[in-house]
Short mmCIF file of C-alpha atoms in Angstrom, two decimals:
data_model
loop_
_atom_site.label_atom_id
_atom_site.label_comp_id
_atom_site.label_asym_id
_atom_site.label_seq_id
_atom_site.Cartn_x
_atom_site.Cartn_y
_atom_site.Cartn_z
CA MET A 448 0.00 0.00 0.00
CA ALA A 449 2.90 2.34 0.73
CA GLU A 450 4.24 1.73 -2.80
CA ALA A 451 0.85 2.54 -4.32
CA GLU A 452 0.73 5.79 -2.37
CA ARG A 453 4.25 6.63 -3.53
CA ILE A 454 3.18 6.24 -7.17
CA ILE A 455 0.29 8.63 -6.78
CA GLY A 456 2.35 11.01 -4.68
CA THR A 457 1.22 14.08 -2.81
CA PRO A 458 -0.43 16.56 -5.17
CA ASP A 459 0.30 20.25 -5.25
CA THR A 460 -2.36 22.92 -5.47
CA PRO A 461 -5.40 22.28 -7.70
CA ASP A 462 -6.88 24.83 -10.04
CA ASP A 463 -10.36 26.26 -9.67
CA ASP A 464 -11.95 23.03 -10.96
CA GLY A 465 -10.03 20.87 -8.49
CA GLU A 466 -7.68 19.40 -11.14
CA GLN A 467 -4.05 19.06 -10.14
CA THR A 468 -1.26 20.88 -11.91
CA ALA A 469 2.24 19.50 -12.32
CA THR A 470 4.77 19.82 -9.52
CA ALA A 471 6.15 23.32 -9.34
CA GLY A 472 9.77 23.57 -10.29
CA ALA A 473 9.70 20.40 -12.41
CA PRO A 474 12.68 20.13 -14.75
CA ALA A 475 12.20 21.45 -18.29
CA GLY A 476 11.28 18.75 -20.76
CA SER A 477 9.90 16.47 -18.05
CA GLY A 478 6.62 16.28 -19.98
CA ALA A 479 4.49 17.08 -16.93
CA THR A 480 1.87 19.75 -17.43
CA GLY A 481 -1.05 21.16 -15.58
CA PRO A 482 -4.56 21.44 -16.99
CA SER A 483 -3.42 24.54 -18.86
CA GLY A 484 -1.02 22.36 -20.85
CA GLU A 485 2.08 24.34 -19.88
CA PRO A 486 4.96 22.50 -18.21
CA GLY A 487 5.30 23.26 -14.52
CA ALA A 488 2.18 25.43 -14.47
CA SER A 489 0.98 26.14 -10.96
CA GLY A 490 -2.67 26.31 -10.05
CA ALA A 491 -4.72 28.66 -7.97
CA GLY A 492 -4.80 28.28 -4.24
CA GLY A 493 -2.28 28.03 -1.44
CA ALA A 494 1.40 27.88 -2.25
CA GLY A 495 4.00 25.39 -1.17
CA GLY A 496 1.62 22.42 -1.21
CA GLN A 497 -0.38 23.83 1.70
CA ASP A 498 -3.84 22.37 2.09
CA GLY A 499 -5.85 25.49 1.27
CA PRO A 500 -9.66 25.75 1.04
CA ALA A 501 -9.75 25.36 -2.77
CA ARG A 502 -7.57 22.29 -2.59
CA ARG A 503 -9.65 20.69 0.14
CA ALA A 504 -12.86 21.41 -1.76
CA GLY A 505 -11.49 19.85 -4.95
CA ARG A 506 -10.35 16.77 -3.11
CA GLY A 507 -13.65 16.50 -1.28
CA ARG A 508 -15.64 16.54 -4.52
CA ARG A 509 -13.51 13.78 -6.02
CA ILE A 510 -13.80 11.65 -2.89
CA ALA A 511 -17.58 12.13 -2.94
CA VAL A 512 -17.69 10.99 -6.59
CA LEU A 513 -15.55 7.92 -5.80
CA PHE A 514 -17.78 6.74 -2.97
CA ALA A 515 -21.02 7.60 -4.79
CA VAL A 516 -19.97 5.49 -7.79
CA ALA A 517 -18.82 2.70 -5.46
CA ALA A 518 -22.11 2.75 -3.55
CA PHE A 519 -24.13 2.67 -6.79
CA ALA A 520 -22.14 -0.24 -8.24
CA TYR A 521 -22.29 -2.13 -4.94
CA ALA A 522 -26.05 -1.62 -4.56
CA LEU A 523 -26.76 -2.81 -8.11
CA ASP A 524 -24.63 -5.91 -7.58
CA LEU A 525 -26.16 -6.72 -4.20
CA ILE A 526 -29.77 -6.28 -5.36
CA SER A 527 -29.19 -8.30 -8.53
CA LYS A 528 -27.69 -11.20 -6.56
CA LEU A 529 -30.55 -11.20 -4.06
CA LEU A 530 -33.05 -11.42 -6.93
CA VAL A 531 -31.06 -14.15 -8.67
CA VAL A 532 -30.80 -16.28 -5.54
CA SER A 533 -34.50 -15.93 -4.71
CA ARG A 534 -35.98 -16.27 -8.20
CA LEU A 535 -33.48 -17.89 -10.54
CA GLU A 536 -31.28 -20.25 -8.56
CA GLY A 537 -32.43 -23.84 -9.01
CA HIS A 538 -34.48 -22.98 -12.10
CA ALA A 539 -33.79 -23.29 -15.81
CA PRO A 540 -31.78 -20.47 -17.44
CA ILE A 541 -33.75 -17.52 -18.82
CA GLN A 542 -33.01 -16.55 -22.40
CA VAL A 543 -32.58 -12.80 -22.82
CA VAL A 544 -31.31 -12.57 -26.40
CA GLY A 545 -32.05 -15.98 -27.86
CA ASP A 546 -29.18 -18.31 -27.06
CA LEU A 547 -26.67 -15.43 -27.26
CA LEU A 548 -27.34 -14.21 -23.73
CA GLU A 549 -28.91 -16.08 -20.83
CA LEU A 550 -29.43 -15.54 -17.12
CA HIS A 551 -28.03 -18.67 -15.53
CA ALA A 552 -27.40 -18.74 -11.78
CA ILE A 553 -24.24 -20.49 -10.61
CA ARG A 554 -21.99 -20.37 -7.55
CA ASN A 555 -18.37 -19.50 -8.34
CA PRO A 556 -15.58 -20.29 -5.84
CA GLY A 557 -12.92 -18.69 -8.06
CA ALA A 558 -12.06 -15.20 -9.24
CA ALA A 559 -13.87 -13.16 -11.87
CA PHE A 560 -15.25 -15.22 -14.76
CA GLY A 561 -14.61 -18.47 -12.90
CA PHE A 562 -10.82 -18.49 -12.91
CA GLY A 563 -8.78 -19.97 -10.06
CA ALA A 564 -11.39 -21.99 -8.17
CA ALA A 565 -8.68 -23.49 -5.93
CA PHE A 566 -7.59 -20.11 -4.53
CA THR A 567 -10.77 -18.74 -2.97
CA VAL A 568 -9.14 -17.47 0.23
CA ILE A 569 -6.31 -15.81 -1.71
CA PHE A 570 -8.76 -13.97 -3.96
CA THR A 571 -10.69 -12.88 -0.87
CA LEU A 572 -7.54 -11.38 0.67
CA ILE A 573 -6.65 -9.66 -2.60
CA ALA A 574 -10.11 -8.08 -2.82
CA ALA A 575 -9.81 -6.85 0.76
CA ALA A 576 -6.35 -5.40 0.03
CA VAL A 577 -7.65 -3.58 -3.05
CA ILE A 578 -10.42 -1.99 -0.99
CA VAL A 579 -7.98 -0.81 1.68
CA VAL A 580 -5.58 0.66 -0.90
CA ILE A 581 -8.34 2.57 -2.70
CA ILE A 582 -9.66 4.03 0.55
CA ARG A 583 -6.15 5.09 1.65
CA LEU A 584 -5.39 6.70 -1.70
CA ALA A 585 -8.68 8.60 -1.80
CA ARG A 586 -7.18 11.41 0.27
CA LYS A 587 -4.75 12.19 -2.60
CA LEU A 588 -7.31 11.99 -5.40
CA TYR A 589 -7.89 15.13 -7.52
CA SER A 590 -9.01 13.68 -10.88
CA PHE A 591 -12.71 13.18 -11.66
CA PRO A 592 -12.17 10.35 -14.22
CA TRP A 593 -9.89 8.55 -11.78
CA ALA A 594 -12.55 8.95 -9.08
CA VAL A 595 -15.07 7.20 -11.34
CA ALA A 596 -12.61 4.43 -12.24
CA LEU A 597 -11.59 3.77 -8.64
CA GLY A 598 -15.25 3.93 -7.57
CA LEU A 599 -16.11 1.15 -10.03
CA LEU A 600 -13.21 -0.95 -8.73
CA LEU A 601 -14.22 -0.33 -5.12
CA GLY A 602 -17.89 -1.14 -5.68
CA GLY A 603 -17.08 -4.31 -7.62
CA ALA A 604 -14.54 -5.51 -5.07
CA LEU A 605 -16.99 -4.88 -2.23
CA GLY A 606 -19.72 -6.77 -4.08
CA ASN A 607 -17.72 -9.95 -4.53
CA LEU A 608 -16.10 -9.64 -1.10
CA THR A 609 -19.57 -9.60 0.46
CA ASP A 610 -20.24 -12.99 -1.14
CA ARG A 611 -16.87 -14.31 0.06
CA ILE A 612 -17.68 -13.40 3.64
CA PHE A 613 -21.40 -14.15 3.98
CA ARG A 614 -22.19 -16.99 1.59
CA ALA A 615 -21.58 -20.74 1.92
CA PRO A 616 -19.44 -22.68 2.50
CA GLY A 617 -17.92 -20.30 5.04
CA VAL A 618 -16.27 -16.99 5.92
CA PHE A 619 -13.58 -16.00 3.37
CA GLU A 620 -14.47 -19.11 1.34
CA GLY A 621 -17.95 -18.11 0.19
CA GLU A 622 -18.93 -18.75 -3.40
CA VAL A 623 -19.79 -15.72 -5.55
CA VAL A 624 -23.18 -15.62 -7.29
CA ASP A 625 -22.74 -15.33 -11.08
CA PHE A 626 -25.63 -15.15 -13.52
CA ILE A 627 -24.81 -13.26 -16.73
CA ALA A 628 -24.03 -15.95 -19.31
CA PRO A 629 -23.10 -14.81 -22.85
CA LYS A 630 -22.80 -17.63 -25.37
CA GLY A 631 -19.27 -19.03 -25.52
CA PHE A 632 -18.07 -16.97 -22.56
CA ALA A 633 -17.72 -17.39 -18.80
CA VAL A 634 -20.63 -16.58 -16.49
CA PHE A 635 -20.13 -13.37 -14.50
CA ASN A 636 -21.98 -10.78 -12.42
CA LEU A 637 -22.35 -7.00 -12.16
CA ALA A 638 -19.43 -6.72 -9.72
CA ASP A 639 -17.16 -8.35 -12.28
CA SER A 640 -18.46 -5.91 -14.89
CA ALA A 641 -17.73 -2.91 -12.65
CA ILE A 642 -14.19 -4.15 -12.00
CA VAL A 643 -13.51 -4.67 -15.72
CA CYS A 644 -14.96 -1.27 -16.67
CA GLY A 645 -12.92 0.44 -13.96
CA GLY A 646 -9.78 -1.33 -15.14
CA ILE A 647 -10.36 -0.36 -18.78
CA LEU A 648 -10.91 3.27 -17.77
CA ILE A 649 -7.67 3.27 -15.77
CA VAL A 650 -5.77 1.96 -18.81
CA LEU A 651 -7.27 4.68 -21.02
CA LEU A 652 -6.42 7.40 -18.50
CA SER A 653 -2.86 6.10 -18.24
CA PHE A 654 -2.49 6.22 -22.03
CA ARG A 655 -3.70 9.82 -21.97
CA GLY A 656 -1.09 10.64 -19.33
CA LEU A 657 -3.56 11.63 -16.62
CA ASP A 658 -2.44 10.76 -13.10
CA PRO A 659 -4.83 10.25 -10.14
CA ASP A 660 -3.62 13.51 -8.57
CA GLY A 661 -4.75 15.39 -11.70
CA THR A 662 -1.29 15.90 -13.17
CA VAL A 663 -1.12 15.50 -16.95
CA HIS A 664 2.03 14.07 -18.55
CA LYS A 665 2.63 14.59 -22.25
CA ASP A 666 5.33 12.71 -24.15
#
């Protein structure tokens, strides 16, 4: 977790929209820019990395977005699994789009999409670690897109971790409820979908050079 925090770093002062500018005094040609696109541009607010009102407000908005997205993703996953267990489990699959997409309730002891069934406890610990890291890093988050991406990861991880803890056969070994079954693909759930979407968004943001603290790096 300390290494993850080191990567994100401690942001300097955000601009009026809460986005983080590049570190003041960065060497020329480093490729780091603020939202204005100029290398080493410094934003409005307190100087010297002090936690001024504008900076705190920007961070607070991003944290609120992160947890709102996480809560929404978690609620959708939890409600869908409750409905699947009560109305679909033990019954024949329901065809949604012919035989291309079915709702088919299964219990999955492995990771997302059914991989690694022999390592249930390990995947449970990994999910718990991911949740802790995201919560710890939230205090250094100044980017709205990163807040959405991390919120999706957090909500998805919480959804599957809830199954690991509260479902049979036991604590930390519970089987995850999966029910979305595309033809020729593994069965998954909404938590898996949130995790994958969050991961894809993080990759896209990284390609664009946008860091979680709002700093933009241009090659």
